Amino acid sequence: MRIRINPLSAVLFVISLFTGGAGMLILTYAVMTVHELAHLAAALVIGLKPESIEFAPFGVHLRLKNKIVRSISDEIILYAAGPLVNGAAAFAALHMGWERGYTINMALFIMNLMPVLPLDGGIILKRLLSYRVGAYAARRILTVTSVLLAFSFAGAAAAGIYLGRLNLSMLAMALFLLGNVLTSREKYDVDFIIAASGVKKNTNRVRMVVVDGNNSLLKAAKTVSPSCTTIAAVTDADGSIAELLSECEIIERASGYGGE
């Protein structure tokens, strides 16, 4: 597993040396590292392999070689591990009278459980929604929610500054959320791959989608969900069913028409 340091993080550390904030910055990164190590431990338990840990300006990020987990319980364990460790550390710090340790751990606990991508709470909610409304719809819902929440915090922080009531906690949370939302990049939609990979699902539910053309096939592909097996009934000109398509066939044909 490789360790990467983003150049901007190094610049941030150098600036903190001159502003007197180096101690706080080091402590914050230490707490975030413990958070990611909790994710790493959970990943190893469920059989995933780590690729790297990156120290970025807006957090510490664990990257896995394979993000595909086919059990929703394992998904929750993987993404809830970090916030839960922060919650436990905040509780311990409170009883030890370590105010700074309590504040940082509690802040990370709360922020990471917010429904914002790519934070843990957002990913967990996205996984759960994909079982209800399909992977495509879940991604759209969480993307909009993430942007709205991030800019709401940014607006509240800006309003405080304008009114002369600077709230450092609100400002820090706004920068953290905006940084994660704006720098988030997904090479592939994990939920969609899980749903459409053709692996046998632990359900007997079947959804029948009637399609009558290329655009309808794209819509059918977007409804694929881990919670049921989708079958497309392709109709001909007179409305009769001409053929039935499996999930793999839906995806194959839809991708041939330039779909996502």
PDB file of C-alpha atoms in Angstrom:
ATOM      1  CA  MET A   1       0.000   0.000   0.000  1.00  0.00           C
ATOM      2  CA  ARG A   2       1.406   3.354  -1.100  1.00  0.00           C
ATOM      3  CA  ILE A   3       1.321   6.575   0.918  1.00  0.00           C
ATOM      4  CA  ARG A   4       0.747   9.747  -1.102  1.00  0.00           C
ATOM      5  CA  ILE A   5       1.021  13.368   0.005  1.00  0.00           C
ATOM      6  CA  ASN A   6      -0.813  15.923  -2.100  1.00  0.00           C
ATOM      7  CA  PRO A   7       1.494  18.909  -2.845  1.00  0.00           C
ATOM      8  CA  LEU A   8      -1.201  21.299  -1.572  1.00  0.00           C
ATOM      9  CA  SER A   9      -1.142  19.501   1.784  1.00  0.00           C
ATOM     10  CA  ALA A  10       2.590  20.160   2.051  1.00  0.00           C
ATOM     11  CA  VAL A  11       1.983  23.831   1.214  1.00  0.00           C
ATOM     12  CA  LEU A  12      -0.747  23.972   3.871  1.00  0.00           C
ATOM     13  CA  PHE A  13       1.652  22.556   6.458  1.00  0.00           C
ATOM     14  CA  VAL A  14       4.372  25.097   5.570  1.00  0.00           C
ATOM     15  CA  ILE A  15       1.863  27.945   5.909  1.00  0.00           C
ATOM     16  CA  SER A  16       0.741  26.600   9.301  1.00  0.00           C
ATOM     17  CA  LEU A  17       4.344  26.796  10.557  1.00  0.00           C
ATOM     18  CA  PHE A  18       4.302  30.547  10.019  1.00  0.00           C
ATOM     19  CA  THR A  19       0.779  31.105  11.358  1.00  0.00           C
ATOM     20  CA  GLY A  20       1.222  29.060  14.538  1.00  0.00           C
ATOM     21  CA  GLY A  21      -1.346  26.436  13.570  1.00  0.00           C
ATOM     22  CA  ALA A  22       1.010  23.527  12.921  1.00  0.00           C
ATOM     23  CA  GLY A  23       0.050  21.691  16.115  1.00  0.00           C
ATOM     24  CA  MET A  24      -3.665  21.847  15.361  1.00  0.00           C
ATOM     25  CA  LEU A  25      -3.090  20.794  11.751  1.00  0.00           C
ATOM     26  CA  ILE A  26      -0.975  17.795  12.770  1.00  0.00           C
ATOM     27  CA  LEU A  27      -3.578  16.723  15.337  1.00  0.00           C
ATOM     28  CA  THR A  28      -6.373  17.030  12.767  1.00  0.00           C
ATOM     29  CA  TYR A  29      -4.493  14.912  10.231  1.00  0.00           C
ATOM     30  CA  ALA A  30      -3.684  12.372  12.970  1.00  0.00           C
ATOM     31  CA  VAL A  31      -7.384  12.030  13.824  1.00  0.00           C
ATOM     32  CA  MET A  32      -8.296  11.716  10.124  1.00  0.00           C
ATOM     33  CA  THR A  33      -5.597   9.061   9.710  1.00  0.00           C
ATOM     34  CA  VAL A  34      -7.087   7.013  12.558  1.00  0.00           C
ATOM     35  CA  HIS A  35     -10.468   7.388  10.828  1.00  0.00           C
ATOM     36  CA  GLU A  36      -9.061   5.956   7.589  1.00  0.00           C
ATOM     37  CA  LEU A  37      -7.206   3.170   9.409  1.00  0.00           C
ATOM     38  CA  ALA A  38     -10.581   2.078  10.817  1.00  0.00           C
ATOM     39  CA  HIS A  39     -11.875   1.870   7.238  1.00  0.00           C
ATOM     40  CA  LEU A  40      -8.734  -0.063   6.293  1.00  0.00           C
ATOM     41  CA  ALA A  41      -9.281  -2.597   9.092  1.00  0.00           C
ATOM     42  CA  ALA A  42     -12.910  -3.070   8.032  1.00  0.00           C
ATOM     43  CA  ALA A  43     -11.869  -3.464   4.381  1.00  0.00           C
ATOM     44  CA  LEU A  44      -9.343  -6.165   5.266  1.00  0.00           C
ATOM     45  CA  VAL A  45     -11.944  -8.008   7.372  1.00  0.00           C
ATOM     46  CA  ILE A  46     -14.405  -8.203   4.457  1.00  0.00           C
ATOM     47  CA  GLY A  47     -11.716  -9.207   1.968  1.00  0.00           C
ATOM     48  CA  LEU A  48     -10.869  -5.976   0.144  1.00  0.00           C
ATOM     49  CA  LYS A  49      -7.338  -4.908  -0.737  1.00  0.00           C
ATOM     50  CA  PRO A  50      -5.959  -1.388  -0.134  1.00  0.00           C
ATOM     51  CA  GLU A  51      -4.200   0.555  -2.858  1.00  0.00           C
ATOM     52  CA  SER A  52      -3.043   3.760  -1.168  1.00  0.00           C
ATOM     53  CA  ILE A  53      -3.628   6.367   1.519  1.00  0.00           C
ATOM     54  CA  GLU A  54      -3.495   9.970   0.339  1.00  0.00           C
ATOM     55  CA  PHE A  55      -3.016  13.021   2.546  1.00  0.00           C
ATOM     56  CA  ALA A  56      -5.097  15.613   0.683  1.00  0.00           C
ATOM     57  CA  PRO A  57      -5.933  19.235   1.631  1.00  0.00           C
ATOM     58  CA  PHE A  58      -9.501  18.284   2.558  1.00  0.00           C
ATOM     59  CA  GLY A  59      -8.814  15.027   4.364  1.00  0.00           C
ATOM     60  CA  VAL A  60      -7.057  11.684   4.360  1.00  0.00           C
ATOM     61  CA  HIS A  61      -8.380   9.250   1.748  1.00  0.00           C
ATOM     62  CA  LEU A  62      -8.066   5.473   1.635  1.00  0.00           C
ATOM     63  CA  ARG A  63      -8.237   4.082  -1.901  1.00  0.00           C
ATOM     64  CA  LEU A  64      -9.107   0.429  -2.443  1.00  0.00           C
ATOM     65  CA  LYS A  65      -8.186  -1.770  -5.386  1.00  0.00           C
ATOM     66  CA  ASN A  66     -11.731  -3.085  -5.488  1.00  0.00           C
ATOM     67  CA  LYS A  67     -14.768  -1.240  -4.087  1.00  0.00           C
ATOM     68  CA  ILE A  68     -17.360  -3.832  -5.075  1.00  0.00           C
ATOM     69  CA  VAL A  69     -18.998  -5.427  -2.031  1.00  0.00           C
ATOM     70  CA  ARG A  70     -22.077  -7.574  -2.643  1.00  0.00           C
ATOM     71  CA  SER A  71     -23.461  -7.535   0.884  1.00  0.00           C
ATOM     72  CA  ILE A  72     -25.243  -4.451   2.206  1.00  0.00           C
ATOM     73  CA  SER A  73     -24.184  -5.370   5.753  1.00  0.00           C
ATOM     74  CA  ASP A  74     -20.525  -5.435   4.678  1.00  0.00           C
ATOM     75  CA  GLU A  75     -21.045  -2.068   2.948  1.00  0.00           C
ATOM     76  CA  ILE A  76     -22.344  -0.528   6.162  1.00  0.00           C
ATOM     77  CA  ILE A  77     -19.484  -2.046   8.187  1.00  0.00           C
ATOM     78  CA  LEU A  78     -16.926  -0.690   5.709  1.00  0.00           C
ATOM     79  CA  TYR A  79     -18.215   2.889   5.611  1.00  0.00           C
ATOM     80  CA  ALA A  80     -19.461   3.205   9.191  1.00  0.00           C
ATOM     81  CA  ALA A  81     -16.164   2.025  10.725  1.00  0.00           C
ATOM     82  CA  GLY A  82     -14.435   5.421  10.448  1.00  0.00           C
ATOM     83  CA  PRO A  83     -17.191   7.581  12.002  1.00  0.00           C
ATOM     84  CA  LEU A  84     -17.787   5.033  14.762  1.00  0.00           C
ATOM     85  CA  VAL A  85     -14.109   5.119  15.753  1.00  0.00           C
ATOM     86  CA  ASN A  86     -14.264   8.936  15.810  1.00  0.00           C
ATOM     87  CA  GLY A  87     -17.372   8.767  17.997  1.00  0.00           C
ATOM     88  CA  ALA A  88     -15.668   6.376  20.420  1.00  0.00           C
ATOM     89  CA  ALA A  89     -12.527   8.549  20.478  1.00  0.00           C
ATOM     90  CA  ALA A  90     -14.620  11.669  21.172  1.00  0.00           C
ATOM     91  CA  PHE A  91     -16.312   9.899  24.078  1.00  0.00           C
ATOM     92  CA  ALA A  92     -12.934   8.832  25.500  1.00  0.00           C
ATOM     93  CA  ALA A  93     -11.467  12.322  25.050  1.00  0.00           C
ATOM     94  CA  LEU A  94     -14.442  13.875  26.837  1.00  0.00           C
ATOM     95  CA  HIS A  95     -13.951  11.653  29.878  1.00  0.00           C
ATOM     96  CA  MET A  96     -10.207  12.371  29.849  1.00  0.00           C
ATOM     97  CA  GLY A  97     -10.870  16.113  29.774  1.00  0.00           C
ATOM     98  CA  TRP A  98      -9.069  16.502  26.427  1.00  0.00           C
ATOM     99  CA  GLU A  99     -11.207  19.227  24.872  1.00  0.00           C
ATOM    100  CA  ARG A 100      -9.323  19.584  21.590  1.00  0.00           C
ATOM    101  CA  GLY A 101      -9.358  15.827  20.944  1.00  0.00           C
ATOM    102  CA  TYR A 102     -13.078  15.719  21.713  1.00  0.00           C
ATOM    103  CA  THR A 103     -13.853  18.640  19.374  1.00  0.00           C
ATOM    104  CA  ILE A 104     -11.977  17.257  16.358  1.00  0.00           C
ATOM    105  CA  ASN A 105     -13.260  13.698  16.735  1.00  0.00           C
ATOM    106  CA  MET A 106     -16.850  14.835  17.272  1.00  0.00           C
ATOM    107  CA  ALA A 107     -16.655  17.159  14.258  1.00  0.00           C
ATOM    108  CA  LEU A 108     -15.445  14.314  12.034  1.00  0.00           C
ATOM    109  CA  PHE A 109     -18.080  11.971  13.483  1.00  0.00           C
ATOM    110  CA  ILE A 110     -20.900  14.398  12.650  1.00  0.00           C
ATOM    111  CA  MET A 111     -19.609  15.510   9.252  1.00  0.00           C
ATOM    112  CA  ASN A 112     -18.874  12.017   7.967  1.00  0.00           C
ATOM    113  CA  LEU A 113     -22.397  10.840   8.783  1.00  0.00           C
ATOM    114  CA  MET A 114     -23.984  13.657   6.775  1.00  0.00           C
ATOM    115  CA  PRO A 115     -25.746  12.582   3.513  1.00  0.00           C
ATOM    116  CA  VAL A 116     -23.030  14.120   1.336  1.00  0.00           C
ATOM    117  CA  LEU A 117     -20.957  12.331  -1.303  1.00  0.00           C
ATOM    118  CA  PRO A 118     -18.218  11.170  -1.071  1.00  0.00           C
ATOM    119  CA  LEU A 119     -18.464  11.141   2.750  1.00  0.00           C
ATOM    120  CA  ASP A 120     -19.370   7.930   4.571  1.00  0.00           C
ATOM    121  CA  GLY A 121     -22.953   8.909   5.380  1.00  0.00           C
ATOM    122  CA  GLY A 122     -23.608   9.829   1.767  1.00  0.00           C
ATOM    123  CA  ILE A 123     -22.194   6.556   0.465  1.00  0.00           C
ATOM    124  CA  ILE A 124     -24.207   4.482   2.951  1.00  0.00           C
ATOM    125  CA  LEU A 125     -27.423   6.308   2.034  1.00  0.00           C
ATOM    126  CA  LYS A 126     -26.639   5.949  -1.676  1.00  0.00           C
ATOM    127  CA  ARG A 127     -26.191   2.196  -1.244  1.00  0.00           C
ATOM    128  CA  LEU A 128     -29.484   1.890   0.655  1.00  0.00           C
ATOM    129  CA  LEU A 129     -31.363   4.021  -1.882  1.00  0.00           C
ATOM    130  CA  SER A 130     -30.017   1.947  -4.765  1.00  0.00           C
ATOM    131  CA  TYR A 131     -31.969  -1.011  -3.399  1.00  0.00           C
ATOM    132  CA  ARG A 132     -35.169   1.043  -3.416  1.00  0.00           C
ATOM    133  CA  VAL A 133     -35.030   3.261  -6.490  1.00  0.00           C
ATOM    134  CA  GLY A 134     -32.151   1.862  -8.545  1.00  0.00           C
ATOM    135  CA  ALA A 135     -28.484   2.816  -8.769  1.00  0.00           C
ATOM    136  CA  TYR A 136     -28.941   5.621 -11.318  1.00  0.00           C
ATOM    137  CA  ALA A 137     -31.704   7.406  -9.387  1.00  0.00           C
ATOM    138  CA  ALA A 138     -29.794   6.995  -6.095  1.00  0.00           C
ATOM    139  CA  ARG A 139     -26.735   8.648  -7.585  1.00  0.00           C
ATOM    140  CA  ARG A 140     -28.789  11.569  -8.926  1.00  0.00           C
ATOM    141  CA  ILE A 141     -30.549  12.096  -5.582  1.00  0.00           C
ATOM    142  CA  LEU A 142     -27.326  12.061  -3.540  1.00  0.00           C
ATOM    143  CA  THR A 143     -25.478  14.275  -6.008  1.00  0.00           C
ATOM    144  CA  VAL A 144     -28.136  16.981  -5.722  1.00  0.00           C
ATOM    145  CA  THR A 145     -28.356  16.562  -1.927  1.00  0.00           C
ATOM    146  CA  SER A 146     -24.579  16.816  -1.567  1.00  0.00           C
ATOM    147  CA  VAL A 147     -24.311  20.027  -3.581  1.00  0.00           C
ATOM    148  CA  LEU A 148     -27.255  21.674  -1.795  1.00  0.00           C
ATOM    149  CA  LEU A 149     -25.937  20.856   1.691  1.00  0.00           C
ATOM    150  CA  ALA A 150     -22.381  21.913   0.880  1.00  0.00           C
ATOM    151  CA  PHE A 151     -23.479  25.269  -0.539  1.00  0.00           C
ATOM    152  CA  SER A 152     -25.964  25.776   2.322  1.00  0.00           C
ATOM    153  CA  PHE A 153     -23.128  25.570   4.836  1.00  0.00           C
ATOM    154  CA  ALA A 154     -21.013  27.839   2.623  1.00  0.00           C
ATOM    155  CA  GLY A 155     -23.875  30.354   2.455  1.00  0.00           C
ATOM    156  CA  ALA A 156     -24.349  30.272   6.226  1.00  0.00           C
ATOM    157  CA  ALA A 157     -20.619  30.810   6.769  1.00  0.00           C
ATOM    158  CA  ALA A 158     -20.561  33.694   4.267  1.00  0.00           C
ATOM    159  CA  ALA A 159     -23.593  35.292   5.934  1.00  0.00           C
ATOM    160  CA  GLY A 160     -21.857  35.090   9.305  1.00  0.00           C
ATOM    161  CA  ILE A 161     -18.766  36.804   7.921  1.00  0.00           C
ATOM    162  CA  TYR A 162     -20.900  39.508   6.279  1.00  0.00           C
ATOM    163  CA  LEU A 163     -22.735  40.184   9.544  1.00  0.00           C
ATOM    164  CA  GLY A 164     -19.483  40.331  11.481  1.00  0.00           C
ATOM    165  CA  ARG A 165     -20.214  37.083  13.338  1.00  0.00           C
ATOM    166  CA  LEU A 166     -17.475  34.822  12.095  1.00  0.00           C
ATOM    167  CA  ASN A 167     -18.126  31.217  13.135  1.00  0.00           C
ATOM    168  CA  LEU A 168     -14.897  29.275  12.612  1.00  0.00           C
ATOM    169  CA  SER A 169     -16.636  25.920  13.087  1.00  0.00           C
ATOM    170  CA  MET A 170     -19.232  26.747  10.416  1.00  0.00           C
ATOM    171  CA  LEU A 171     -16.525  28.041   8.072  1.00  0.00           C
ATOM    172  CA  ALA A 172     -14.384  24.923   8.580  1.00  0.00           C
ATOM    173  CA  MET A 173     -17.366  22.637   7.943  1.00  0.00           C
ATOM    174  CA  ALA A 174     -18.319  24.582   4.797  1.00  0.00           C
ATOM    175  CA  LEU A 175     -14.772  24.345   3.417  1.00  0.00           C
ATOM    176  CA  PHE A 176     -14.569  20.647   4.300  1.00  0.00           C
ATOM    177  CA  LEU A 177     -17.879  19.802   2.588  1.00  0.00           C
ATOM    178  CA  LEU A 178     -17.238  21.959  -0.474  1.00  0.00           C
ATOM    179  CA  GLY A 179     -13.733  20.573  -0.834  1.00  0.00           C
ATOM    180  CA  ASN A 180     -14.968  16.992  -0.759  1.00  0.00           C
ATOM    181  CA  VAL A 181     -17.930  17.613  -3.078  1.00  0.00           C
ATOM    182  CA  LEU A 182     -15.974  19.593  -5.681  1.00  0.00           C
ATOM    183  CA  THR A 183     -12.949  17.269  -5.718  1.00  0.00           C
ATOM    184  CA  SER A 184     -14.957  14.039  -5.695  1.00  0.00           C
ATOM    185  CA  ARG A 185     -14.295  11.828  -8.713  1.00  0.00           C
ATOM    186  CA  GLU A 186     -15.710   8.372  -9.437  1.00  0.00           C
ATOM    187  CA  LYS A 187     -14.094   6.262 -12.145  1.00  0.00           C
ATOM    188  CA  TYR A 188     -17.200   4.085 -12.211  1.00  0.00           C
ATOM    189  CA  ASP A 189     -20.557   3.808 -10.479  1.00  0.00           C
ATOM    190  CA  VAL A 190     -20.056   0.914  -8.074  1.00  0.00           C
ATOM    191  CA  ASP A 191     -23.767   0.494  -7.356  1.00  0.00           C
ATOM    192  CA  PHE A 192     -24.615   0.246 -11.044  1.00  0.00           C
ATOM    193  CA  ILE A 193     -21.897  -2.347 -11.648  1.00  0.00           C
ATOM    194  CA  ILE A 194     -23.135  -4.456  -8.732  1.00  0.00           C
ATOM    195  CA  ALA A 195     -26.704  -4.278  -9.974  1.00  0.00           C
ATOM    196  CA  ALA A 196     -25.934  -5.037 -13.627  1.00  0.00           C
ATOM    197  CA  SER A 197     -23.018  -7.483 -13.364  1.00  0.00           C
ATOM    198  CA  GLY A 198     -25.218 -10.534 -13.860  1.00  0.00           C
ATOM    199  CA  VAL A 199     -24.348 -12.102 -10.517  1.00  0.00           C
ATOM    200  CA  LYS A 200     -27.230 -13.978  -8.915  1.00  0.00           C
ATOM    201  CA  LYS A 201     -29.130 -11.746  -6.523  1.00  0.00           C
ATOM    202  CA  ASN A 202     -30.416 -12.704  -3.112  1.00  0.00           C
ATOM    203  CA  THR A 203     -34.020 -11.984  -4.074  1.00  0.00           C
ATOM    204  CA  ASN A 204     -36.875 -13.532  -6.038  1.00  0.00           C
ATOM    205  CA  ARG A 205     -38.391 -10.181  -7.038  1.00  0.00           C
ATOM    206  CA  VAL A 206     -38.676  -9.505 -10.761  1.00  0.00           C
ATOM    207  CA  ARG A 207     -39.438  -6.146 -12.379  1.00  0.00           C
ATOM    208  CA  MET A 208     -40.863  -6.163 -15.919  1.00  0.00           C
ATOM    209  CA  VAL A 209     -40.149  -3.035 -17.984  1.00  0.00           C
ATOM    210  CA  VAL A 210     -41.907  -2.574 -21.336  1.00  0.00           C
ATOM    211  CA  VAL A 211     -39.699  -0.869 -23.936  1.00  0.00           C
ATOM    212  CA  ASP A 212     -40.478   0.217 -27.476  1.00  0.00           C
ATOM    213  CA  GLY A 213     -37.254   1.755 -28.726  1.00  0.00           C
ATOM    214  CA  ASN A 214     -33.662   2.820 -28.075  1.00  0.00           C
ATOM    215  CA  ASN A 215     -34.526   5.579 -25.604  1.00  0.00           C
ATOM    216  CA  SER A 216     -36.737   3.208 -23.641  1.00  0.00           C
ATOM    217  CA  LEU A 217     -33.823   0.785 -23.379  1.00  0.00           C
ATOM    218  CA  LEU A 218     -31.717   3.554 -21.824  1.00  0.00           C
ATOM    219  CA  LYS A 219     -34.471   4.197 -19.283  1.00  0.00           C
ATOM    220  CA  ALA A 220     -34.722   0.475 -18.550  1.00  0.00           C
ATOM    221  CA  ALA A 221     -30.958   0.299 -17.953  1.00  0.00           C
ATOM    222  CA  LYS A 222     -31.224   3.119 -15.424  1.00  0.00           C
ATOM    223  CA  THR A 223     -33.827   1.198 -13.370  1.00  0.00           C
ATOM    224  CA  VAL A 224     -31.542  -1.799 -12.756  1.00  0.00           C
ATOM    225  CA  SER A 225     -31.328  -2.361  -8.996  1.00  0.00           C
ATOM    226  CA  PRO A 226     -29.716  -4.860  -6.588  1.00  0.00           C
ATOM    227  CA  SER A 227     -33.131  -5.379  -4.957  1.00  0.00           C
ATOM    228  CA  CYS A 228     -34.721  -7.183  -7.912  1.00  0.00           C
ATOM    229  CA  THR A 229     -34.075  -8.724 -11.316  1.00  0.00           C
ATOM    230  CA  THR A 230     -35.075  -6.488 -14.223  1.00  0.00           C
ATOM    231  CA  ILE A 231     -36.465  -7.955 -17.442  1.00  0.00           C
ATOM    232  CA  ALA A 232     -37.274  -5.813 -20.491  1.00  0.00           C
ATOM    233  CA  ALA A 233     -40.195  -6.741 -22.745  1.00  0.00           C
ATOM    234  CA  VAL A 234     -39.479  -5.303 -26.200  1.00  0.00           C
ATOM    235  CA  THR A 235     -42.623  -4.554 -28.188  1.00  0.00           C
ATOM    236  CA  ASP A 236     -43.020  -4.404 -31.955  1.00  0.00           C
ATOM    237  CA  ALA A 237     -45.004  -1.925 -34.070  1.00  0.00           C
ATOM    238  CA  ASP A 238     -48.411  -3.375 -33.161  1.00  0.00           C
ATOM    239  CA  GLY A 239     -47.645  -3.464 -29.424  1.00  0.00           C
ATOM    240  CA  SER A 240     -47.002  -7.214 -29.155  1.00  0.00           C
ATOM    241  CA  ILE A 241     -44.039  -8.511 -27.154  1.00  0.00           C
ATOM    242  CA  ALA A 242     -41.296  -9.397 -29.623  1.00  0.00           C
ATOM    243  CA  GLU A 243     -38.588 -10.524 -27.193  1.00  0.00           C
ATOM    244  CA  LEU A 244     -37.522 -10.536 -23.545  1.00  0.00           C
ATOM    245  CA  LEU A 245     -34.132  -9.153 -22.495  1.00  0.00           C
ATOM    246  CA  SER A 246     -32.118 -10.018 -19.399  1.00  0.00           C
ATOM    247  CA  GLU A 247     -30.266  -7.354 -17.406  1.00  0.00           C
ATOM    248  CA  CYS A 248     -26.997  -8.055 -19.198  1.00  0.00           C
ATOM    249  CA  GLU A 249     -28.720  -7.800 -22.582  1.00  0.00           C
ATOM    250  CA  ILE A 250     -30.400  -4.527 -21.552  1.00  0.00           C
ATOM    251  CA  ILE A 251     -27.049  -3.031 -20.561  1.00  0.00           C
ATOM    252  CA  GLU A 252     -25.304  -4.321 -23.689  1.00  0.00           C
ATOM    253  CA  ARG A 253     -27.922  -2.928 -26.073  1.00  0.00           C
ATOM    254  CA  ALA A 254     -28.331   0.348 -24.194  1.00  0.00           C
ATOM    255  CA  SER A 255     -24.570   0.957 -24.219  1.00  0.00           C
ATOM    256  CA  GLY A 256     -24.614   0.351 -27.969  1.00  0.00           C
ATOM    257  CA  TYR A 257     -26.986   3.279 -28.317  1.00  0.00           C
ATOM    258  CA  GLY A 258     -24.647   5.666 -26.491  1.00  0.00           C
ATOM    259  CA  GLY A 259     -26.164   5.281 -23.040  1.00  0.00           C
ATOM    260  CA  GLU A 260     -24.448   5.792 -19.703  1.00  0.00           C
TER     261      GLU A 260
END
